[in-house]
Every structure is written in structure tokens, then in C-alpha cells.
Short mmCIF file of C-alpha atoms and ligand atoms in Angstrom, two decimals:
data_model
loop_
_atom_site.label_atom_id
_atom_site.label_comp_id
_atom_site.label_asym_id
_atom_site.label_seq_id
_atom_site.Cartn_x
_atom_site.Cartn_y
_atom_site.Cartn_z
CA UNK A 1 163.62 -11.21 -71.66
CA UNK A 2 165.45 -9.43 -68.93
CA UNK A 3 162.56 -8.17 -67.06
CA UNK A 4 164.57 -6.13 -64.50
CA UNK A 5 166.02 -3.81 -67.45
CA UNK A 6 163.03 -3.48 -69.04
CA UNK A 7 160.88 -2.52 -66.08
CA UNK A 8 163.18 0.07 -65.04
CA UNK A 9 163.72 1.59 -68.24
CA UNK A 10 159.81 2.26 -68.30
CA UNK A 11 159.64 3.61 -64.81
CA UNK A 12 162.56 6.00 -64.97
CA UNK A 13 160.79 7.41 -67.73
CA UNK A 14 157.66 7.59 -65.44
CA UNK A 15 159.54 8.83 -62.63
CA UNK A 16 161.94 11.43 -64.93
CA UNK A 17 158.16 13.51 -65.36
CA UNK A 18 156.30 12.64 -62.28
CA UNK A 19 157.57 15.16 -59.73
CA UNK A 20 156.80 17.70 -63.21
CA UNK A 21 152.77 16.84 -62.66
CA UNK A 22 153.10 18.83 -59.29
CA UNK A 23 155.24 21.77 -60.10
CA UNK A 24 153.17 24.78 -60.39
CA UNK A 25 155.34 26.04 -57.25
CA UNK A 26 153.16 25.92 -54.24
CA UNK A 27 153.27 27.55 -50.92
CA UNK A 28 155.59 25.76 -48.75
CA UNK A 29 154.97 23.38 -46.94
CA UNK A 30 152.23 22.12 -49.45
CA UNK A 31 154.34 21.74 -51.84
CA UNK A 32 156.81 19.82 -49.92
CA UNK A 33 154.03 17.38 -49.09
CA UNK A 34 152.57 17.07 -52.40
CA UNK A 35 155.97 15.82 -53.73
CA UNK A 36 156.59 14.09 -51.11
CA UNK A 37 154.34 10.73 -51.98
CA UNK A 38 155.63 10.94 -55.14
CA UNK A 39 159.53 10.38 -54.04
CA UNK A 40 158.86 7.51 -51.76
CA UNK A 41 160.04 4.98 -54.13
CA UNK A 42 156.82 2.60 -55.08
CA UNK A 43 157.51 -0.40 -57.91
CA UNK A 44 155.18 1.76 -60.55
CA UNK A 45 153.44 -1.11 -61.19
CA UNK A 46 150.53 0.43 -63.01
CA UNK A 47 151.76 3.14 -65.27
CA UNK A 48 154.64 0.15 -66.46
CA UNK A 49 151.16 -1.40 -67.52
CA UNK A 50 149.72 1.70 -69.10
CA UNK A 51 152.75 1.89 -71.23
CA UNK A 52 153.60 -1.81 -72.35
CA UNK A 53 149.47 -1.75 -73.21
CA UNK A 54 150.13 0.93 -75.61
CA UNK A 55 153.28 -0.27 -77.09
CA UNK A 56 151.62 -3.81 -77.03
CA UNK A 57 148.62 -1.66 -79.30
CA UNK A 58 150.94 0.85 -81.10
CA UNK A 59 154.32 -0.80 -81.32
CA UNK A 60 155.42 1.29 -83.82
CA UNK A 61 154.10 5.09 -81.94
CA UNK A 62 156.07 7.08 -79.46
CA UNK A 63 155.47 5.12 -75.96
CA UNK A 64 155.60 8.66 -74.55
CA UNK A 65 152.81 9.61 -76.00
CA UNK A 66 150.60 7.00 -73.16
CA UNK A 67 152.69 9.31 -70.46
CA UNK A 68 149.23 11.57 -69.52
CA UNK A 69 147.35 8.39 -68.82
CA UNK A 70 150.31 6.47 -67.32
CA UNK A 71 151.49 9.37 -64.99
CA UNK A 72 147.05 10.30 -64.32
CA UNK A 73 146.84 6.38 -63.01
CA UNK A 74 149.96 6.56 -60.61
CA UNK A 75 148.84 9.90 -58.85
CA UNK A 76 145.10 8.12 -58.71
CA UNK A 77 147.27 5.54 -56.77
CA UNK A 78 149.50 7.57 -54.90
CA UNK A 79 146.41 9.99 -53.48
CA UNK A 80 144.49 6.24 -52.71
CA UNK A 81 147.57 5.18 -50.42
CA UNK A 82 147.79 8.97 -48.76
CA UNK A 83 144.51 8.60 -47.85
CA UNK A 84 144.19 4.73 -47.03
CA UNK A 85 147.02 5.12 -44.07
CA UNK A 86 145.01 8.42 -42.77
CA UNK A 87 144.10 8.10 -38.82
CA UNK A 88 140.55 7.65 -39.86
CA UNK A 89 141.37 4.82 -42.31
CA UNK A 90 144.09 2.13 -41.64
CA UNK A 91 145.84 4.43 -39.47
CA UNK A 92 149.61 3.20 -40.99
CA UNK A 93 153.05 5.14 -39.73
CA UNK A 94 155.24 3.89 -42.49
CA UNK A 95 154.26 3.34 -46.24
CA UNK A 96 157.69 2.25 -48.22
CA UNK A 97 159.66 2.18 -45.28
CA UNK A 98 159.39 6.18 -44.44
CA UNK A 99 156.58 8.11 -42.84
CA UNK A 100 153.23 8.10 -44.22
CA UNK A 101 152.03 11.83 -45.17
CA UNK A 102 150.25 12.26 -42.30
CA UNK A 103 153.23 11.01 -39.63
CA UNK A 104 156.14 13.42 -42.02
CA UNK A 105 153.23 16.64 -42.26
CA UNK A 106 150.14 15.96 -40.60
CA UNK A 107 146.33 14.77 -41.05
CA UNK A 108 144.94 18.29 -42.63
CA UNK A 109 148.27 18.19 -44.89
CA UNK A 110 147.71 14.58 -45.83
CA UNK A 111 143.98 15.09 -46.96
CA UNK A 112 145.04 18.09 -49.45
CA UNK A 113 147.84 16.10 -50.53
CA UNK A 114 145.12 12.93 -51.50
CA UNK A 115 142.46 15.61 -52.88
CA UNK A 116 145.29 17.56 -55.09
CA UNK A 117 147.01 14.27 -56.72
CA UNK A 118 143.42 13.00 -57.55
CA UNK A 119 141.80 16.20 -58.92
CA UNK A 120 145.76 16.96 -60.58
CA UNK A 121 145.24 13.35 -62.25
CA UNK A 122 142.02 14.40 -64.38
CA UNK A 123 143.90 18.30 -65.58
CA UNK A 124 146.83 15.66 -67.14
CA UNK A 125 144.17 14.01 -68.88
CA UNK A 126 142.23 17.08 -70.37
CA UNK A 127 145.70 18.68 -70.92
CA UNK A 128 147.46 15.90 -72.71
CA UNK A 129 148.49 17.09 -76.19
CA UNK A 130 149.07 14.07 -77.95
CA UNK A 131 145.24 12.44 -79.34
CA UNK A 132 141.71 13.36 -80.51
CA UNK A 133 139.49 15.07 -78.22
CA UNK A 134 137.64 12.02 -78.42
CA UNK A 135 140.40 9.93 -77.05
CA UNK A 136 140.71 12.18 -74.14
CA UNK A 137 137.28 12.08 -73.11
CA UNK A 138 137.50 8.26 -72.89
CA UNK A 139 140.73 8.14 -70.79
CA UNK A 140 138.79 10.26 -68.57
CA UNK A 141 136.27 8.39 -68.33
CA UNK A 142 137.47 5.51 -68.02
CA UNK A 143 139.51 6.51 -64.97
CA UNK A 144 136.79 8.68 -63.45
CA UNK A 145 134.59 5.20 -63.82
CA UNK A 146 137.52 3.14 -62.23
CA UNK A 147 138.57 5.47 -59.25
CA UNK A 148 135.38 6.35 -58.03
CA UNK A 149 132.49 4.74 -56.21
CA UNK A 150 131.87 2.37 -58.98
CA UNK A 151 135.30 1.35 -58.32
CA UNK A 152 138.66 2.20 -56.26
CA UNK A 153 136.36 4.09 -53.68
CA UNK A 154 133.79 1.70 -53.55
CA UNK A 155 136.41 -0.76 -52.62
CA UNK A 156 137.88 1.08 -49.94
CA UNK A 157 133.92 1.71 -48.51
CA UNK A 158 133.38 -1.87 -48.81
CA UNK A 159 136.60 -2.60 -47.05
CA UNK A 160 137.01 0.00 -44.20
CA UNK A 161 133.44 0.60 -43.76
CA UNK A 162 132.08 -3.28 -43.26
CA UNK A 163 135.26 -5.33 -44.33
CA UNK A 164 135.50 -6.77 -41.18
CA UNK A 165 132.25 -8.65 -41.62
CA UNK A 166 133.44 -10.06 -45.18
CA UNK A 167 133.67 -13.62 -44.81
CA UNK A 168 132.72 -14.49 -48.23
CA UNK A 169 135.07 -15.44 -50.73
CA UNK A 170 132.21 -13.88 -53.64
CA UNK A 171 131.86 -10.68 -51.63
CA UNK A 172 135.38 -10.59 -51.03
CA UNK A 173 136.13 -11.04 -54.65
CA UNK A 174 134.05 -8.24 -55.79
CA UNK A 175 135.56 -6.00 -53.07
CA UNK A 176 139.17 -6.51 -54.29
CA UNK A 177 137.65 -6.17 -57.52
CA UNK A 178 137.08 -2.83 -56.73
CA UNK A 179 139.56 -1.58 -54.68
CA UNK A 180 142.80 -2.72 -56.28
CA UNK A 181 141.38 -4.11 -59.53
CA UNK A 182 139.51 -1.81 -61.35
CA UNK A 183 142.72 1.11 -61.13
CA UNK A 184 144.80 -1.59 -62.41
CA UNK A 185 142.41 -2.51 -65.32
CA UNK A 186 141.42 0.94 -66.15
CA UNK A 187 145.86 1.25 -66.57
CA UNK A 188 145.94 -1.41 -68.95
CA UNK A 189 142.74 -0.46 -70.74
CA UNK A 190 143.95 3.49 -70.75
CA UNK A 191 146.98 2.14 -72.57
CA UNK A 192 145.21 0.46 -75.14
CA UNK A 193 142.48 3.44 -75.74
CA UNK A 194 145.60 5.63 -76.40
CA UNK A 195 146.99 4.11 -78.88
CA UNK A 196 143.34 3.30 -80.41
CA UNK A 197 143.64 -0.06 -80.31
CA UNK A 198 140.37 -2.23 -82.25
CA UNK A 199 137.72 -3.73 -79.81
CA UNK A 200 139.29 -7.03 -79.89
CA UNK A 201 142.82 -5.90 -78.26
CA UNK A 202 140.63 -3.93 -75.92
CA UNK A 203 138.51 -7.22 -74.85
CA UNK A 204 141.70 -9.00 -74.77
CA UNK A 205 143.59 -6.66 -72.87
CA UNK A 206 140.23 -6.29 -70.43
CA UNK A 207 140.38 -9.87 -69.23
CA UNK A 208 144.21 -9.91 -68.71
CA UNK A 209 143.79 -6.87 -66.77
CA UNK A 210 141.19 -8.14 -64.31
CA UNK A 211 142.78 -11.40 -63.61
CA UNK A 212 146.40 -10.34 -63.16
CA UNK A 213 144.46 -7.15 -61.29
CA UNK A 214 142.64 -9.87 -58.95
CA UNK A 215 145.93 -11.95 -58.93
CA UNK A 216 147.54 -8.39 -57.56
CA UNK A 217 145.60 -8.36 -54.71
CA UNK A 218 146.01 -11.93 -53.87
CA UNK A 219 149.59 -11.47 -53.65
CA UNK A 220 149.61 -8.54 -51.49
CA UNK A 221 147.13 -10.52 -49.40
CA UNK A 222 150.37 -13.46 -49.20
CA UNK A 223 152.59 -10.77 -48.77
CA UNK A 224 150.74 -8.80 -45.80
CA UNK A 225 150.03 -12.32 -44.22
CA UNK A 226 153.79 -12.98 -43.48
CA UNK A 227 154.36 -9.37 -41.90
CA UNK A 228 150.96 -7.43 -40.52
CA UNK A 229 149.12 -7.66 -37.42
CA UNK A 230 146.37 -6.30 -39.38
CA UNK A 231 145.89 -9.82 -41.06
CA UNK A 232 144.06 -11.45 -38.15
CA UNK A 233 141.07 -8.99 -38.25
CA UNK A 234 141.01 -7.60 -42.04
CA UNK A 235 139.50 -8.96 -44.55
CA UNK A 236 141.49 -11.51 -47.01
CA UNK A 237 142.17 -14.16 -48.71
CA UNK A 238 144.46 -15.52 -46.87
CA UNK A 239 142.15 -15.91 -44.27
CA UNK A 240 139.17 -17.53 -46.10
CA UNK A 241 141.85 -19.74 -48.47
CA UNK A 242 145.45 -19.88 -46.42
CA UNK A 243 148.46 -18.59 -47.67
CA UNK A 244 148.63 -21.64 -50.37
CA UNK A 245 144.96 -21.55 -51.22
CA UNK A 246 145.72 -18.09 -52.10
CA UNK A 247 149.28 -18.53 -54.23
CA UNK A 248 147.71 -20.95 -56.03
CA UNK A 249 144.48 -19.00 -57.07
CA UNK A 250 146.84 -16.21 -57.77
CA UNK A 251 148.96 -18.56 -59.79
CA UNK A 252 146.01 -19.60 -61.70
CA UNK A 253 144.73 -15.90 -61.97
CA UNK A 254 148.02 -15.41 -63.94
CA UNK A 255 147.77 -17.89 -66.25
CA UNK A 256 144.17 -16.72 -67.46
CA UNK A 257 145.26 -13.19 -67.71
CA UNK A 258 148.26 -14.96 -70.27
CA UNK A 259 145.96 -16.77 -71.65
CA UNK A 260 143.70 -13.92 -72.71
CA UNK A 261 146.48 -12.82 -74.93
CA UNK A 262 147.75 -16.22 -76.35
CA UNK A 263 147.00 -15.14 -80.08
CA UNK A 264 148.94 -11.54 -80.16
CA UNK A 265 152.35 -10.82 -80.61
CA UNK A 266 154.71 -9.12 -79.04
CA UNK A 267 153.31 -9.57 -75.13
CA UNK A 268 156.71 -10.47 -73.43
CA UNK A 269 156.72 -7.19 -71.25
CA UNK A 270 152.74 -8.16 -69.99
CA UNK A 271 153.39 -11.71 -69.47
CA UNK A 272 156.80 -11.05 -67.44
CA UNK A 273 154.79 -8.61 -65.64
CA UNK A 274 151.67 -10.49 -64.78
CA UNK A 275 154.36 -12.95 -63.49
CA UNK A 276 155.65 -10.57 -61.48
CA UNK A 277 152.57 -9.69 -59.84
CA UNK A 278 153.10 -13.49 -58.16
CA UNK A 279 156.43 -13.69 -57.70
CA UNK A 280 157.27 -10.26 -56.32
CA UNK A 281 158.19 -8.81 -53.00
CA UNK A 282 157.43 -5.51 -51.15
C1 IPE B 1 149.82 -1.27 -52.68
O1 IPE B 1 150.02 -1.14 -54.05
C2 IPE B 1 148.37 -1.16 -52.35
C3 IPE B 1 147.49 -2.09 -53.05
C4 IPE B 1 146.64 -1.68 -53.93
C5 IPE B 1 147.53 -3.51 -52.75
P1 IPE B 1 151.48 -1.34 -54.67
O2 IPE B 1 152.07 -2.62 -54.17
O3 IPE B 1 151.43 -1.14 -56.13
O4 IPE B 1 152.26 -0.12 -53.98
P2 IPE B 1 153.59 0.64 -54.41
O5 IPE B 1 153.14 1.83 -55.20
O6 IPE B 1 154.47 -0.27 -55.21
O7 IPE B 1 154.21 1.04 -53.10
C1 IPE B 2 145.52 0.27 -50.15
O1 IPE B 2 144.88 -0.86 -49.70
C2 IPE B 2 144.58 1.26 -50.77
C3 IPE B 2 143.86 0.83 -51.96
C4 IPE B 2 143.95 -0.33 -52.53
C5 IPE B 2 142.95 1.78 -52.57
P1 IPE B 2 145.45 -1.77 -48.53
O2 IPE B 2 145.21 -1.11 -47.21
O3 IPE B 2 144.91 -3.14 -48.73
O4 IPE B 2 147.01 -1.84 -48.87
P2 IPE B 2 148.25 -1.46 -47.95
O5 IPE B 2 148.48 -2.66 -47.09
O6 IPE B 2 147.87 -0.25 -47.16
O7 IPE B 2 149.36 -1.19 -48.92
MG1 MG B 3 146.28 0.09 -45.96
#
């Protein structure tokens, strides 16, 4: 399967509506700032997984119809990044090579910016037209449940707040768990609850999620090691496990989430994607 094709035919189509999630026409320069995050490039990682979850589920449904919950996840993501390189927070000039909110507007601009793509992420949901009331209501939830305190937030708390004490590779688990797994599970899952999938694609789907979620973090962990001061006092991986303790638990992270789905056709876009998660750059 040519992976490169198939990944960017799925995030053009994410990208051909994004910018639309924001365009209600806002008083400049908000609504400069508010696309801005949005047009900084970004790989797209998660709604691609939203998507190939629901065609994985529905093959035979219109993959547009996931859009609401792929396009809610990536704004979830893009708010988390505005506000992770915030003064306050990781204090980061550059995100994807260009200024970070704050650096292109400034701090007050960049903590609208976060608040509006998050609260924006939850009117997609409640506004999507395709599904049963009941559907919606569990994409929300399920994303409410994964970006807040029981999950992305609780992550970052655990990370900015006492990360630097972390030296624990089960504490440190359950904080990457949080912060960067449980959005990219709740994209996978919200993929599958679109399309209505039974509760054994949803298990199935589940535990691919959280290992090749884990497995994501890992590999940012390898990837921040080669290039970021930040390394010698954050907390990761690499530090408690090297950079080849941690490729190889990511390596074996991948092969469990693969693993989960070993009796289900049609997985070639998740499996060339969890190998991605390993393999990729920037
Ligand atoms: C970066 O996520 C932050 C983490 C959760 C590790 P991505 O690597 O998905 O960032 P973009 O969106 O592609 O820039
Ligand atoms: C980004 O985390 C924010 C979230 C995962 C919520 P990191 O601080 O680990 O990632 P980078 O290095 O800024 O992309
Ligand atoms: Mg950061």
C-alpha cells in the first residue's frame, strides 16, 4: 500500500474543511489568530485515524460522514499545542517551524485562540448532521472524557505541574497515557462510534489505539531527544530507558496495537499508520 498517497488523500480532505470550522468572520485580529494554528502545516495524525477507524467500521458509508469527529479531535489538538508553548507552560517560540501563537499575536491572543478551538470542537459535534442523536452524545462524550482532566489535561497537570519529579517508568506511563494517549484513542474510538461499529470492533480498535497512542509518545520522546534542550530536565522515556530502550518499547507497542486487529479485514491504512507512528520524522 502506498502509504504516502493514501495519507494525504485523507488529510487534504481534513484540511479542504478545517479553516471552514472557524469562519463565522471574526473581528480582526482574532480571527487572524484563530486560523492561524490551523495553517501551520501539522501531519494530521489523529483525524487520518478518526477516518480510516470509520472506514475500517463502515467500509461501505461515506468517510465524510466521520468529518465532525475527525475535524472536533484536530482542533482539541491544535488548542492543546497553543496552549502547551504559552509563557506559563513550555514557553516554545516555534511550533512547525513558524511562530507559536503567542510569539506571531501575543499571550492574551494565544489563550482565546486555545479556549475558542476547544469550546468550537464540542458545537461541531452537537452540530454534525449526519447520525442519531444518540451517536452524537457519545462522540461528545467520549472526547469531553478524553480532553479533560480525566485525560489530555490531566496529562499536561501531571507533566508541567510535577513532571520534573517523574522518575518512574509506571507514573510516567500513566502520564503519557493521558496527555498524548487518551486524544489519540478517543480519535480512533470516535471513528468507530460513528459508523456504529459492534462492541467487539470497538474493544479491538480500543487496544490498538492505546498502544500505538503510547507508542506515539515514545517516538516523540526519540524524536525530541536528538534535538531539545528540554530533554535533560523533562520528563521521558528516553531518560528512564535511552533512546534504544525506548525504540524498542515503541516497536513492540506497535506490534500489539497490530496485533489487536489480526482477525479483521481491511486494516492496511491502521497498520501502515501505527508504523508510521515509529518510523516517522517531525
Ligand atoms: C505533537 O503532536 C505533540 C504531542 C502530542 C507529542 P503531533 O506530532 O501530532 O503534532 P503535529 O500536529 O503533527 O504538529
Ligand atoms: C504537547 O506536549 C501538548 C500535549 C501533548 C497536550 P509536549 O510538550 O510533550 O510536545 P511538544 O514537544 O511541545 O510538541
Ligand atoms: Mg511542549
Amino acid at each position: 500500500m502506498d502509504l504516502d498517497s493514501w495519507m494525504r488523500e485523507r488529510r487534504e480532505l481534513v484540511e479542504s474543511v478545517l479553516l471552514d470550522t472557524v469562519a463565522d468572520g471574526f473581528p480582526k485580529p482574532f480571527d487572524g489568530a484563530l486560523k492561524y494554528p490551523l495553517q501551520t502545516g501539522g501531519k494530521r495524525i489523529r483525524p487520518i485515524l478518526t477516518l480510516a477507524a470509520f472506514e475500517l467500521c463502515a467500509p461501505t458509508a461515506d468517510r465524510r460522514c466521520a468529518l465532525p469527529a475527525a475535524l472536533a479531535v484536530e482542533l482539541i489538538h491544535t488548542y492543546s499545542l497553543v496552549h502547551d508553548d504559552l509563557p506559563a507552560m513550555d514557553d516554545d517560540d516555534e511550533r512547525r517551524g513558524k511562530p507559536t501563537v503567542h510569539r506571531a499575536y501575543d499571550v492574551a491572543t494565544a489563550i482565546l485562540v486555545g479556549d475558542a478551538l476547544l469550546t468550537q470542537a464540542f458545537q461541531l459535534l452537537t452540530d454534525a448532521e449526519a447520525g442519531s442523536d444518540a451517536v452524537r452524545i457519545r462522540l461528545i462524550s467520549e472526547l469531553a472524557q478524553a480532553a479533560g482532566y480525566r485525560g489530555m489535561v490531566g496529562g499536561q497537570a501531571m507533566d508541567i505541574l510535577g513532571g520534573r519529579e517523574v522518575t518512574d517508568l509506571n507514573e510516567l506511563t500513566t502520564l503519557h497515557r493521558c496527555k498524548t494517549g487518551a486524544l489519540i484513542r478517543a480519535a480512533v474510538r470516535m471513528g468507530a462510534i460513528a459508523a456504529e461499529a459492534d462492541a467487539n470492533m470497538l474493544a479491538a480498535l480500543t487496544t490498538y489505539a492505546e498502544c500505538a497512542g503510547l507508542a506515539f509518545q515514545l517516538a516523540d520522546d526519540v524524536l525530541d531527544a536528538d534535538e531539545d534542550e528540554e530533554s535533560d530536565s523533562a520528563p521521558s522515556f528516553v531518560r528512564l530507558l535511552g533512546v534504544q530502550g525506548t525504540q524498542q518499547k515503541a516497536e513492540s507497542l506497535i506490534r500489539n496495537a497490530k496485533d489487536a486487529l489480526r482477525e479483521i479485514d481491511g486494516t492496511e491504512g491502521l497498520y501502515a499508520l501505527a508504523d508510521f507512528i515509529v518510523t516517522r520524522g517531525e
